[in-house]
CSV table of C-alpha atoms in Angstrom, one decimal:
chain,number,residue,atom,x,y,z
A,19,UNK,CA,-70.9,-28.4,21.0
A,20,UNK,CA,-70.3,-28.3,24.8
A,21,UNK,CA,-72.6,-26.7,27.3
A,22,UNK,CA,-71.3,-26.3,30.9
A,23,UNK,CA,-74.1,-26.5,33.6
A,24,UNK,CA,-73.3,-25.9,37.1
A,25,UNK,CA,-75.3,-25.7,40.5
A,26,UNK,CA,-72.4,-23.9,42.1
A,27,UNK,CA,-73.3,-20.3,43.1
A,28,UNK,CA,-70.1,-19.3,44.8
A,29,UNK,CA,-68.4,-17.9,41.6
A,30,UNK,CA,-69.8,-15.9,38.8
A,31,UNK,CA,-70.2,-17.2,35.2
A,32,UNK,CA,-67.3,-15.1,34.3
A,33,UNK,CA,-65.2,-16.8,36.9
A,34,UNK,CA,-66.0,-20.1,35.5
A,35,UNK,CA,-65.3,-18.9,32.0
A,36,UNK,CA,-61.8,-17.7,33.1
A,37,UNK,CA,-61.1,-20.9,34.8
A,38,UNK,CA,-62.1,-23.0,31.9
A,39,UNK,CA,-60.1,-20.7,29.4
A,40,UNK,CA,-57.1,-20.9,31.6
A,41,UNK,CA,-57.3,-24.7,31.5
A,42,UNK,CA,-57.7,-24.7,27.7
A,43,UNK,CA,-61.3,-25.1,27.3
A,44,UNK,CA,-62.8,-22.6,24.7
A,45,UNK,CA,-66.4,-22.5,25.6
A,46,UNK,CA,-68.4,-19.4,25.0
A,47,UNK,CA,-69.8,-17.6,28.1
A,48,UNK,CA,-73.4,-18.2,26.6
A,49,UNK,CA,-72.8,-21.9,26.9
A,50,UNK,CA,-71.9,-21.7,30.6
A,51,UNK,CA,-75.2,-22.0,32.6
A,52,UNK,CA,-75.4,-21.5,36.4
A,53,UNK,CA,-78.2,-21.9,38.7
A,54,UNK,CA,-77.4,-18.3,39.7
A,55,UNK,CA,-78.5,-17.0,36.4
A,56,UNK,CA,-81.5,-19.2,36.2
A,57,UNK,CA,-83.0,-18.1,39.6
A,58,UNK,CA,-82.0,-14.5,38.9
A,59,UNK,CA,-83.9,-14.3,35.6
A,60,UNK,CA,-86.9,-16.0,37.2
A,61,UNK,CA,-87.1,-13.6,40.1
A,62,UNK,CA,-86.5,-10.5,38.2
A,63,UNK,CA,-89.3,-11.5,35.7
A,64,UNK,CA,-91.9,-12.8,38.1
A,65,UNK,CA,-91.3,-10.8,41.3
A,66,UNK,CA,-90.2,-7.3,40.3
A,67,UNK,CA,-89.7,-4.9,43.3
A,68,UNK,CA,-89.6,-7.8,45.8
A,69,UNK,CA,-86.9,-8.1,48.5
A,70,UNK,CA,-84.9,-11.4,48.9
A,71,UNK,CA,-82.8,-12.7,51.7
A,72,UNK,CA,-80.3,-15.4,50.9
A,73,UNK,CA,-78.4,-18.0,52.6
A,74,UNK,CA,-75.7,-17.7,50.1
A,75,UNK,CA,-72.3,-16.1,49.6
A,76,UNK,CA,-71.6,-12.5,48.7
A,77,UNK,CA,-71.1,-13.2,44.9
A,78,UNK,CA,-74.4,-14.8,44.8
A,79,UNK,CA,-76.1,-12.1,46.6
A,80,UNK,CA,-74.4,-9.3,44.4
A,81,UNK,CA,-75.5,-11.2,41.3
A,82,UNK,CA,-79.2,-10.9,42.2
A,83,UNK,CA,-79.3,-7.5,44.1
A,84,UNK,CA,-80.1,-4.8,41.5
A,85,UNK,CA,-82.7,-2.1,40.8
A,86,UNK,CA,-85.4,-4.6,40.2
A,87,UNK,CA,-85.1,-6.9,43.2
A,88,UNK,CA,-83.2,-6.2,46.2
A,89,UNK,CA,-81.5,-7.8,49.2
A,90,UNK,CA,-82.8,-7.4,52.7
A,91,UNK,CA,-81.9,-9.2,56.0
A,92,UNK,CA,-84.9,-7.7,57.8
A,93,UNK,CA,-87.5,-10.5,58.2
A,94,UNK,CA,-90.4,-8.1,58.2
A,95,UNK,CA,-89.6,-7.0,54.6
A,96,UNK,CA,-88.3,-10.2,53.0
A,97,UNK,CA,-90.6,-11.6,50.2
A,98,UNK,CA,-88.3,-14.4,49.1
A,99,UNK,CA,-85.9,-16.6,51.0
A,100,UNK,CA,-83.3,-18.3,48.8
A,101,UNK,CA,-81.0,-21.1,50.0
A,102,UNK,CA,-77.7,-22.0,48.3
A,103,UNK,CA,-74.1,-22.8,49.3
A,104,UNK,CA,-72.8,-20.6,51.9
A,105,UNK,CA,-69.6,-21.1,53.8
A,106,UNK,CA,-70.5,-18.2,56.0
A,107,UNK,CA,-73.8,-19.9,57.4
A,108,UNK,CA,-74.5,-19.0,61.0
A,109,UNK,CA,-77.3,-19.2,63.6
A,110,UNK,CA,-78.4,-15.6,62.8
A,111,UNK,CA,-78.8,-16.3,59.0
A,112,UNK,CA,-81.0,-19.3,59.8
A,113,UNK,CA,-83.0,-17.3,62.1
A,114,UNK,CA,-83.5,-14.5,59.6
A,115,UNK,CA,-84.6,-17.0,57.0
A,116,UNK,CA,-86.9,-18.8,59.6
A,117,UNK,CA,-88.7,-15.7,60.7
A,118,UNK,CA,-89.2,-14.5,57.2
A,119,UNK,CA,-90.7,-17.9,56.2
A,120,UNK,CA,-92.9,-17.9,59.2
A,121,UNK,CA,-94.4,-14.5,58.0
A,122,UNK,CA,-95.0,-16.1,54.6
A,123,UNK,CA,-92.1,-15.3,52.4
A,124,UNK,CA,-91.6,-17.5,49.4
A,125,UNK,CA,-89.2,-20.5,50.0
A,126,UNK,CA,-86.8,-21.0,47.0
A,127,UNK,CA,-83.4,-22.7,46.5
A,128,UNK,CA,-80.8,-21.9,43.8
A,129,UNK,CA,-79.8,-25.6,44.0
A,130,UNK,CA,-80.6,-28.6,46.1
A,131,UNK,CA,-77.1,-30.5,46.4
A,132,UNK,CA,-76.6,-32.0,49.8
A,133,UNK,CA,-72.9,-31.3,49.6
A,134,UNK,CA,-70.4,-29.7,47.3
A,135,UNK,CA,-67.2,-31.5,46.4
A,136,UNK,CA,-64.0,-29.8,47.4
A,137,UNK,CA,-60.3,-30.9,47.2
A,138,UNK,CA,-60.4,-33.0,50.5
A,139,UNK,CA,-64.0,-34.3,50.5
A,140,UNK,CA,-67.4,-32.6,50.4
A,141,UNK,CA,-68.8,-29.5,52.3
A,142,UNK,CA,-72.3,-28.7,53.4
A,143,UNK,CA,-74.5,-27.3,50.6
A,144,UNK,CA,-78.1,-26.2,50.1
A,145,UNK,CA,-79.6,-29.6,50.4
A,146,UNK,CA,-78.4,-29.7,54.0
A,147,UNK,CA,-80.0,-26.4,55.0
A,148,UNK,CA,-83.3,-26.9,53.4
A,149,UNK,CA,-84.5,-29.8,55.7
A,150,UNK,CA,-83.3,-27.7,58.6
A,151,UNK,CA,-85.4,-24.7,57.7
A,152,UNK,CA,-88.4,-27.1,56.9
A,153,UNK,CA,-88.2,-28.5,60.2
A,154,UNK,CA,-87.6,-25.2,62.0
A,155,UNK,CA,-90.6,-23.4,60.4
A,156,UNK,CA,-93.1,-26.3,59.2
A,157,UNK,CA,-92.8,-24.8,55.5
A,158,UNK,CA,-91.7,-26.7,52.5
A,159,UNK,CA,-89.4,-25.7,49.8
A,160,UNK,CA,-91.5,-24.4,47.0
A,161,UNK,CA,-89.1,-24.3,44.0
A,162,UNK,CA,-85.5,-24.7,43.1
A,163,UNK,CA,-83.7,-23.6,40.0
A,164,UNK,CA,-80.6,-25.7,39.5
A,165,UNK,CA,-80.2,-29.2,38.1
A,166,UNK,CA,-82.7,-31.1,37.6
A,167,UNK,CA,-85.4,-28.4,37.8
A,168,UNK,CA,-87.5,-27.7,34.7
A,169,UNK,CA,-86.2,-24.0,34.9
A,170,UNK,CA,-82.6,-25.4,34.3
A,171,UNK,CA,-83.8,-27.7,31.6
A,172,UNK,CA,-85.5,-25.1,29.7
A,173,UNK,CA,-82.4,-22.9,29.8
A,174,UNK,CA,-80.2,-25.7,28.5
A,175,UNK,CA,-82.7,-26.5,25.8
A,176,UNK,CA,-82.5,-22.8,24.7
A,177,UNK,CA,-78.7,-23.3,24.3
A,178,UNK,CA,-78.8,-26.7,22.4
A,179,UNK,CA,-78.0,-26.3,18.7
A,180,UNK,CA,-78.6,-29.9,17.8
A,181,UNK,CA,-81.3,-32.6,18.5
A,182,UNK,CA,-80.9,-33.9,22.0
A,183,UNK,CA,-79.9,-37.4,21.0
A,184,UNK,CA,-76.6,-35.7,19.8
A,185,UNK,CA,-75.7,-34.9,23.5
A,186,UNK,CA,-74.2,-36.8,26.2
A,187,UNK,CA,-74.8,-35.3,29.9
A,188,UNK,CA,-71.7,-35.9,31.9
A,189,UNK,CA,-71.9,-35.4,35.8
A,190,UNK,CA,-70.9,-36.9,39.2
A,191,UNK,CA,-74.2,-36.5,41.0
A,192,UNK,CA,-77.0,-39.1,40.7
A,193,UNK,CA,-79.5,-36.8,42.5
A,194,UNK,CA,-79.0,-33.7,40.1
A,195,UNK,CA,-77.0,-34.5,37.1
A,196,UNK,CA,-78.0,-38.0,36.1
A,197,UNK,CA,-81.6,-37.5,37.3
A,198,UNK,CA,-81.7,-34.3,35.0
A,199,UNK,CA,-80.4,-36.3,32.0
A,200,UNK,CA,-83.3,-39.0,32.5
A,201,UNK,CA,-85.9,-36.2,32.6
A,202,UNK,CA,-84.5,-34.5,29.4
A,203,UNK,CA,-84.1,-37.9,27.7
A,204,UNK,CA,-80.4,-37.5,26.9
A,205,UNK,CA,-77.7,-40.1,27.3
A,206,UNK,CA,-75.9,-39.8,30.7
A,207,UNK,CA,-72.5,-40.5,31.9
A,208,UNK,CA,-71.6,-40.8,35.7
A,209,UNK,CA,-68.1,-39.7,36.6
A,210,UNK,CA,-67.1,-41.4,39.8
A,211,UNK,CA,-64.3,-39.3,41.0
A,212,UNK,CA,-66.6,-36.6,42.3
A,213,UNK,CA,-69.2,-36.8,44.9
A,214,UNK,CA,-69.9,-40.1,46.7
A,215,UNK,CA,-73.4,-41.3,45.5
A,216,UNK,CA,-75.7,-43.4,47.6
A,217,UNK,CA,-76.6,-45.5,44.5
A,218,UNK,CA,-79.4,-47.6,46.3
A,219,UNK,CA,-81.5,-44.5,46.6
A,220,UNK,CA,-81.9,-44.4,42.7
A,221,UNK,CA,-83.8,-46.9,40.6
A,222,UNK,CA,-82.2,-45.9,37.4
A,223,UNK,CA,-78.7,-46.2,36.1
A,224,UNK,CA,-76.7,-43.9,34.1
A,225,UNK,CA,-76.0,-45.0,30.5
A,226,UNK,CA,-72.2,-45.0,30.9
A,227,UNK,CA,-69.8,-44.8,33.9
A,228,UNK,CA,-66.2,-43.7,34.0
A,229,UNK,CA,-63.8,-43.4,37.0
A,230,UNK,CA,-62.8,-39.9,36.0
A,231,UNK,CA,-63.2,-37.2,33.5
A,232,UNK,CA,-59.5,-38.1,32.2
A,233,UNK,CA,-61.0,-41.6,31.3
A,234,UNK,CA,-63.9,-40.0,29.5
A,235,UNK,CA,-61.6,-37.8,27.4
A,236,UNK,CA,-59.1,-40.6,26.7
A,237,UNK,CA,-62.1,-42.9,25.5
A,238,UNK,CA,-63.5,-40.1,23.4
A,239,UNK,CA,-60.6,-38.7,21.7
B,5,UNK,CA,-94.0,-33.1,95.2
B,6,UNK,CA,-92.9,-31.1,92.1
B,7,UNK,CA,-90.2,-32.4,89.6
B,8,UNK,CA,-88.9,-29.9,87.1
B,9,UNK,CA,-87.7,-31.5,83.8
B,10,UNK,CA,-86.0,-29.4,81.1
B,11,UNK,CA,-84.5,-30.2,77.6
B,12,UNK,CA,-82.8,-26.8,77.8
B,13,UNK,CA,-79.0,-27.1,77.9
B,14,UNK,CA,-78.0,-23.4,77.8
B,15,UNK,CA,-77.9,-23.0,81.5
B,16,UNK,CA,-76.8,-25.3,84.4
B,17,UNK,CA,-79.1,-26.9,87.0
B,18,UNK,CA,-77.9,-24.4,89.5
B,19,UNK,CA,-78.9,-21.6,87.1
B,20,UNK,CA,-82.4,-23.0,86.9
B,21,UNK,CA,-82.4,-23.5,90.6
B,22,UNK,CA,-81.6,-19.9,91.3
B,23,UNK,CA,-84.2,-18.7,88.8
B,24,UNK,CA,-86.9,-20.7,90.4
B,25,UNK,CA,-85.9,-19.8,93.9
B,26,UNK,CA,-85.8,-16.1,93.0
B,27,UNK,CA,-89.5,-16.5,91.7
B,28,UNK,CA,-90.6,-18.1,94.9
B,29,UNK,CA,-90.5,-21.8,93.9
B,30,UNK,CA,-88.8,-23.8,96.4
B,31,UNK,CA,-87.6,-27.0,94.6
B,32,UNK,CA,-84.7,-29.0,95.6
B,33,UNK,CA,-81.7,-29.2,93.3
B,34,UNK,CA,-82.1,-32.9,93.0
B,35,UNK,CA,-85.9,-32.5,91.8
B,36,UNK,CA,-84.6,-30.4,88.8
B,37,UNK,CA,-83.6,-32.8,86.0
B,38,UNK,CA,-82.0,-31.5,82.7
B,39,UNK,CA,-81.1,-33.3,79.5
B,40,UNK,CA,-77.5,-32.1,80.2
B,41,UNK,CA,-77.1,-34.3,83.3
B,42,UNK,CA,-78.8,-37.3,81.7
B,43,UNK,CA,-76.3,-37.2,78.7
B,44,UNK,CA,-73.6,-36.5,80.9
B,45,UNK,CA,-74.1,-39.5,83.2
B,46,UNK,CA,-74.7,-41.8,80.3
B,47,UNK,CA,-71.4,-40.8,78.4
B,48,UNK,CA,-69.2,-40.9,81.5
B,49,UNK,CA,-70.5,-44.3,82.5
B,50,UNK,CA,-70.6,-45.9,79.0
B,51,UNK,CA,-67.9,-44.0,77.1
B,52,UNK,CA,-65.0,-43.2,79.5
B,53,UNK,CA,-61.9,-41.8,77.9
B,54,UNK,CA,-63.8,-40.9,74.7
B,55,UNK,CA,-63.6,-37.5,73.2
B,56,UNK,CA,-66.8,-35.6,72.2
B,57,UNK,CA,-67.7,-32.6,70.0
B,58,UNK,CA,-70.9,-30.8,70.6
B,59,UNK,CA,-73.0,-28.3,68.4
B,60,UNK,CA,-73.9,-26.8,71.7
B,61,UNK,CA,-73.1,-23.7,73.9
B,62,UNK,CA,-70.3,-23.2,76.2
B,63,UNK,CA,-72.1,-24.0,79.5
B,64,UNK,CA,-73.1,-27.2,78.1
B,65,UNK,CA,-69.7,-28.2,76.8
B,66,UNK,CA,-68.1,-27.3,80.2
B,67,UNK,CA,-70.7,-29.5,82.1
B,68,UNK,CA,-69.5,-32.5,80.1
B,69,UNK,CA,-65.9,-31.8,79.6
B,70,UNK,CA,-63.9,-33.4,82.7
B,71,UNK,CA,-61.2,-35.9,83.4
B,72,UNK,CA,-63.2,-38.8,82.1
B,73,UNK,CA,-64.5,-37.5,78.7
B,74,UNK,CA,-63.1,-34.5,76.9
B,75,UNK,CA,-64.0,-32.2,74.3
B,76,UNK,CA,-62.3,-31.9,70.9
B,77,UNK,CA,-62.9,-30.0,67.7
B,78,UNK,CA,-60.6,-32.2,65.6
B,79,UNK,CA,-62.8,-34.6,63.5
B,80,UNK,CA,-60.0,-37.2,63.4
B,81,UNK,CA,-60.1,-37.7,67.2
B,82,UNK,CA,-63.9,-37.2,67.8
B,83,UNK,CA,-65.7,-40.3,69.1
B,84,UNK,CA,-69.0,-38.8,69.9
B,85,UNK,CA,-71.0,-35.9,68.2
B,86,UNK,CA,-73.6,-34.3,70.5
B,87,UNK,CA,-76.3,-31.9,69.2
B,88,UNK,CA,-78.2,-29.6,71.3
B,89,UNK,CA,-79.2,-25.8,71.3
B,90,UNK,CA,-76.4,-23.7,70.1
B,91,UNK,CA,-76.9,-20.0,69.3
B,92,UNK,CA,-73.3,-19.8,68.1
B,93,UNK,CA,-73.9,-22.6,65.5
B,94,UNK,CA,-72.0,-21.8,62.3
B,95,UNK,CA,-70.8,-23.5,59.2
B,96,UNK,CA,-67.5,-24.6,60.7
B,97,UNK,CA,-69.3,-26.4,63.5
B,98,UNK,CA,-71.4,-28.2,61.0
B,99,UNK,CA,-68.4,-29.4,59.0
B,100,UNK,CA,-66.6,-30.6,62.1
B,101,UNK,CA,-69.6,-32.6,63.1
B,102,UNK,CA,-70.1,-34.0,59.6
B,103,UNK,CA,-66.6,-35.0,59.2
B,104,UNK,CA,-66.5,-36.9,62.5
B,105,UNK,CA,-69.8,-38.6,61.6
B,106,UNK,CA,-68.3,-39.5,58.2
B,107,UNK,CA,-65.5,-41.1,60.1
B,108,UNK,CA,-67.9,-43.1,62.2
B,109,UNK,CA,-68.4,-41.1,65.4
B,110,UNK,CA,-71.5,-41.7,67.5
B,111,UNK,CA,-74.4,-39.5,66.7
B,112,UNK,CA,-76.1,-38.3,69.9
B,113,UNK,CA,-78.5,-35.4,70.8
B,114,UNK,CA,-79.1,-33.9,74.3
B,115,UNK,CA,-82.6,-33.0,73.2
B,116,UNK,CA,-84.7,-33.1,69.9
B,117,UNK,CA,-86.6,-30.0,70.2
B,118,UNK,CA,-87.2,-28.3,66.8
B,119,UNK,CA,-87.3,-24.9,68.4
B,120,UNK,CA,-86.8,-23.2,71.7
B,121,UNK,CA,-89.3,-20.8,73.0
B,122,UNK,CA,-88.0,-17.3,73.7
B,123,UNK,CA,-89.6,-13.9,74.7
B,124,UNK,CA,-90.5,-13.0,71.0
B,125,UNK,CA,-91.2,-16.4,69.4
B,126,UNK,CA,-89.0,-19.4,68.9
B,127,UNK,CA,-85.4,-20.0,67.9
B,128,UNK,CA,-83.6,-22.8,66.1
B,129,UNK,CA,-82.9,-26.0,68.4
B,130,UNK,CA,-81.3,-29.3,68.0
B,131,UNK,CA,-84.2,-30.7,66.2
B,132,UNK,CA,-83.5,-28.4,63.2
B,133,UNK,CA,-79.8,-29.3,63.1
B,134,UNK,CA,-80.2,-33.1,63.3
B,135,UNK,CA,-81.9,-33.6,59.9
B,136,UNK,CA,-79.3,-31.1,58.3
B,137,UNK,CA,-76.5,-33.4,59.7
B,138,UNK,CA,-78.5,-36.5,58.6
B,139,UNK,CA,-78.8,-35.1,55.0
B,140,UNK,CA,-75.2,-33.9,55.0
B,141,UNK,CA,-73.6,-37.2,56.1
B,142,UNK,CA,-76.1,-40.0,55.3
B,143,UNK,CA,-76.0,-41.0,59.1
B,144,UNK,CA,-79.0,-41.3,61.3
B,145,UNK,CA,-79.3,-39.9,64.9
B,146,UNK,CA,-78.6,-42.9,67.3
B,147,UNK,CA,-79.7,-41.7,70.6
B,148,UNK,CA,-81.1,-38.7,72.5
B,149,UNK,CA,-81.3,-38.2,76.2
B,150,UNK,CA,-84.1,-35.4,76.7
B,151,UNK,CA,-87.8,-35.7,77.0
B,152,UNK,CA,-89.3,-38.1,75.8
B,153,UNK,CA,-86.4,-40.5,75.8
B,154,UNK,CA,-86.3,-43.7,78.1
B,155,UNK,CA,-83.0,-42.3,79.7
B,156,UNK,CA,-84.9,-39.1,80.8
B,157,UNK,CA,-87.9,-41.2,81.9
B,158,UNK,CA,-85.6,-43.4,84.1
B,159,UNK,CA,-84.1,-40.5,85.6
B,160,UNK,CA,-87.5,-39.0,86.4
B,161,UNK,CA,-88.7,-42.3,87.9
B,162,UNK,CA,-85.8,-42.4,90.3
B,163,UNK,CA,-87.0,-39.0,91.6
B,164,UNK,CA,-90.6,-39.9,92.0
B,165,UNK,CA,-91.5,-40.5,95.6
B,166,UNK,CA,-95.2,-41.5,95.0
B,167,UNK,CA,-97.0,-43.8,92.5
B,168,UNK,CA,-97.2,-42.3,89.1
B,169,UNK,CA,-100.9,-41.8,89.2
B,170,UNK,CA,-100.2,-39.1,91.7
B,171,UNK,CA,-98.4,-37.0,89.2
B,172,UNK,CA,-99.5,-34.6,86.5
B,173,UNK,CA,-97.1,-33.8,83.6
B,174,UNK,CA,-97.3,-30.2,82.7
B,175,UNK,CA,-95.6,-29.1,79.5
B,176,UNK,CA,-96.1,-26.9,76.2
B,177,UNK,CA,-94.6,-29.3,73.6
B,178,UNK,CA,-96.6,-32.2,72.2
B,179,UNK,CA,-93.4,-33.9,70.6
B,180,UNK,CA,-91.5,-34.0,73.9
B,181,UNK,CA,-93.6,-33.2,77.0
B,182,UNK,CA,-97.0,-34.7,76.3
B,183,UNK,CA,-95.5,-37.6,74.3
B,184,UNK,CA,-93.3,-38.4,77.4
B,185,UNK,CA,-96.3,-38.2,79.7
B,186,UNK,CA,-98.2,-40.9,77.3
B,187,UNK,CA,-95.0,-43.1,77.5
B,188,UNK,CA,-94.8,-42.9,81.2
B,189,UNK,CA,-98.5,-43.4,81.8
B,190,UNK,CA,-99.1,-40.3,83.8
B,191,UNK,CA,-101.8,-37.6,83.3
B,192,UNK,CA,-100.7,-34.8,81.0
B,193,UNK,CA,-101.7,-31.1,80.9
B,194,UNK,CA,-100.7,-29.1,77.7
B,195,UNK,CA,-100.0,-25.3,78.4
B,196,UNK,CA,-100.8,-23.3,75.3
B,197,UNK,CA,-98.8,-20.3,76.0
B,198,UNK,CA,-95.4,-21.7,75.0
B,199,UNK,CA,-94.5,-23.2,71.6
B,200,UNK,CA,-96.8,-23.5,68.8
B,201,UNK,CA,-97.7,-27.1,68.3
B,202,UNK,CA,-98.8,-28.7,65.1
B,203,UNK,CA,-101.7,-30.7,66.6
B,204,UNK,CA,-102.4,-32.7,63.5
B,205,UNK,CA,-99.1,-34.5,63.8
B,206,UNK,CA,-100.2,-36.3,67.0
B,207,UNK,CA,-102.9,-38.9,67.2
B,208,UNK,CA,-103.2,-38.6,70.9
B,209,UNK,CA,-104.5,-35.7,73.0
B,210,UNK,CA,-103.4,-34.3,76.4
B,211,UNK,CA,-105.8,-35.1,79.3
B,212,UNK,CA,-106.1,-31.4,80.2
B,213,UNK,CA,-105.3,-28.2,78.3
B,214,UNK,CA,-104.9,-24.7,79.8
B,215,UNK,CA,-104.0,-21.3,78.1
B,216,UNK,CA,-101.2,-20.6,80.6
B,217,UNK,CA,-99.4,-21.7,83.7
B,218,UNK,CA,-101.2,-18.9,85.5
B,219,UNK,CA,-104.5,-20.6,84.6
B,220,UNK,CA,-103.3,-23.9,85.8
B,221,UNK,CA,-102.3,-22.3,89.2
B,222,UNK,CA,-105.5,-20.6,89.7
B,223,UNK,CA,-107.4,-23.8,88.9
B,224,UNK,CA,-105.3,-25.9,91.2
B,225,UNK,CA,-105.0,-23.6,94.2
């Protein structure tokens, strides 16, 4: 039983499903969990008829914008500010978010990763923008919905068919993946081919470490 | 004897001089000190033939770019990253700065103000971008050159004709203006019509407080 959990909000679940399928991984759409859907469900359930602004990309905004909650870029009418990965970030977006936060809008993040791994390194992610907005406004982030949040953990638990000691959490980021495994009480495996982790920041260690996903598969099979 | 000291880098000294003159303030160009000129002199003296990248506006970059040090936006050749106010900030600029810092470029700021006061509130300034880059890269800001840095203080001292107990430092920001006055050992006056100060962050108090510069002038004259 494999559950895929992602903090990446720049593609839809369907995109990730297609990508996995085309690489030979037959995982049901239901067993792919993204922070987009976790925050989407939370906001629709808890803040109906609210308006949100997002430092986030079009696909993320479109996933949330519907007849229950809707997108706005007018600080005077924004109830919720959401921060996530946004390669179209600019000064104007920071100012809209800051002015809404100064007026008292809720301060949420879809995920808290500092960076997002890409082919030639890492790029700026939500975790970089959050302290900027905190410094700019004097506000503090109130909630986030990706790994390792309780919202995400509850979603994962709802998908697990077996007791949790049957699962191994595999991830490349100490701050989100391995931390979540520790909170959930499942065994964890750190893959070292992804993001650069500053290990000294964490007092705990993953149960296993491998150099790459390939190594993990060759050891398991 | 009046010395004007500014952390604002979006206009040149000549612009400030013209602005003051047109409002009836006859202050010599030499007695106007900006963080642009302080960092400019430092870099030209200490890092000749280095290449800098700036999260900063065109006038700031043009002030620094000359035959001794020159501007580059190629992370592989950037020796110094400088952060200051930039209303044209975008994702690409953050990435260029981050990649240069990851390669070991020096990490400087012209100023460290969180926000810059404008007609209808405050806008994002260098102090907001610095923690973002720190989180993004794991690097720490190494030096800044505006108020209340020693570089700026030395520059001001070089302009003071009288003993420092003859001077009153007037400013609207606790973090930069009033802090610098305390460091310099001059009397300080906080003007409360500018930026919003979070007073609780500071254990010391300005010697005087006025609601506006107008109040200060009417009390003095």
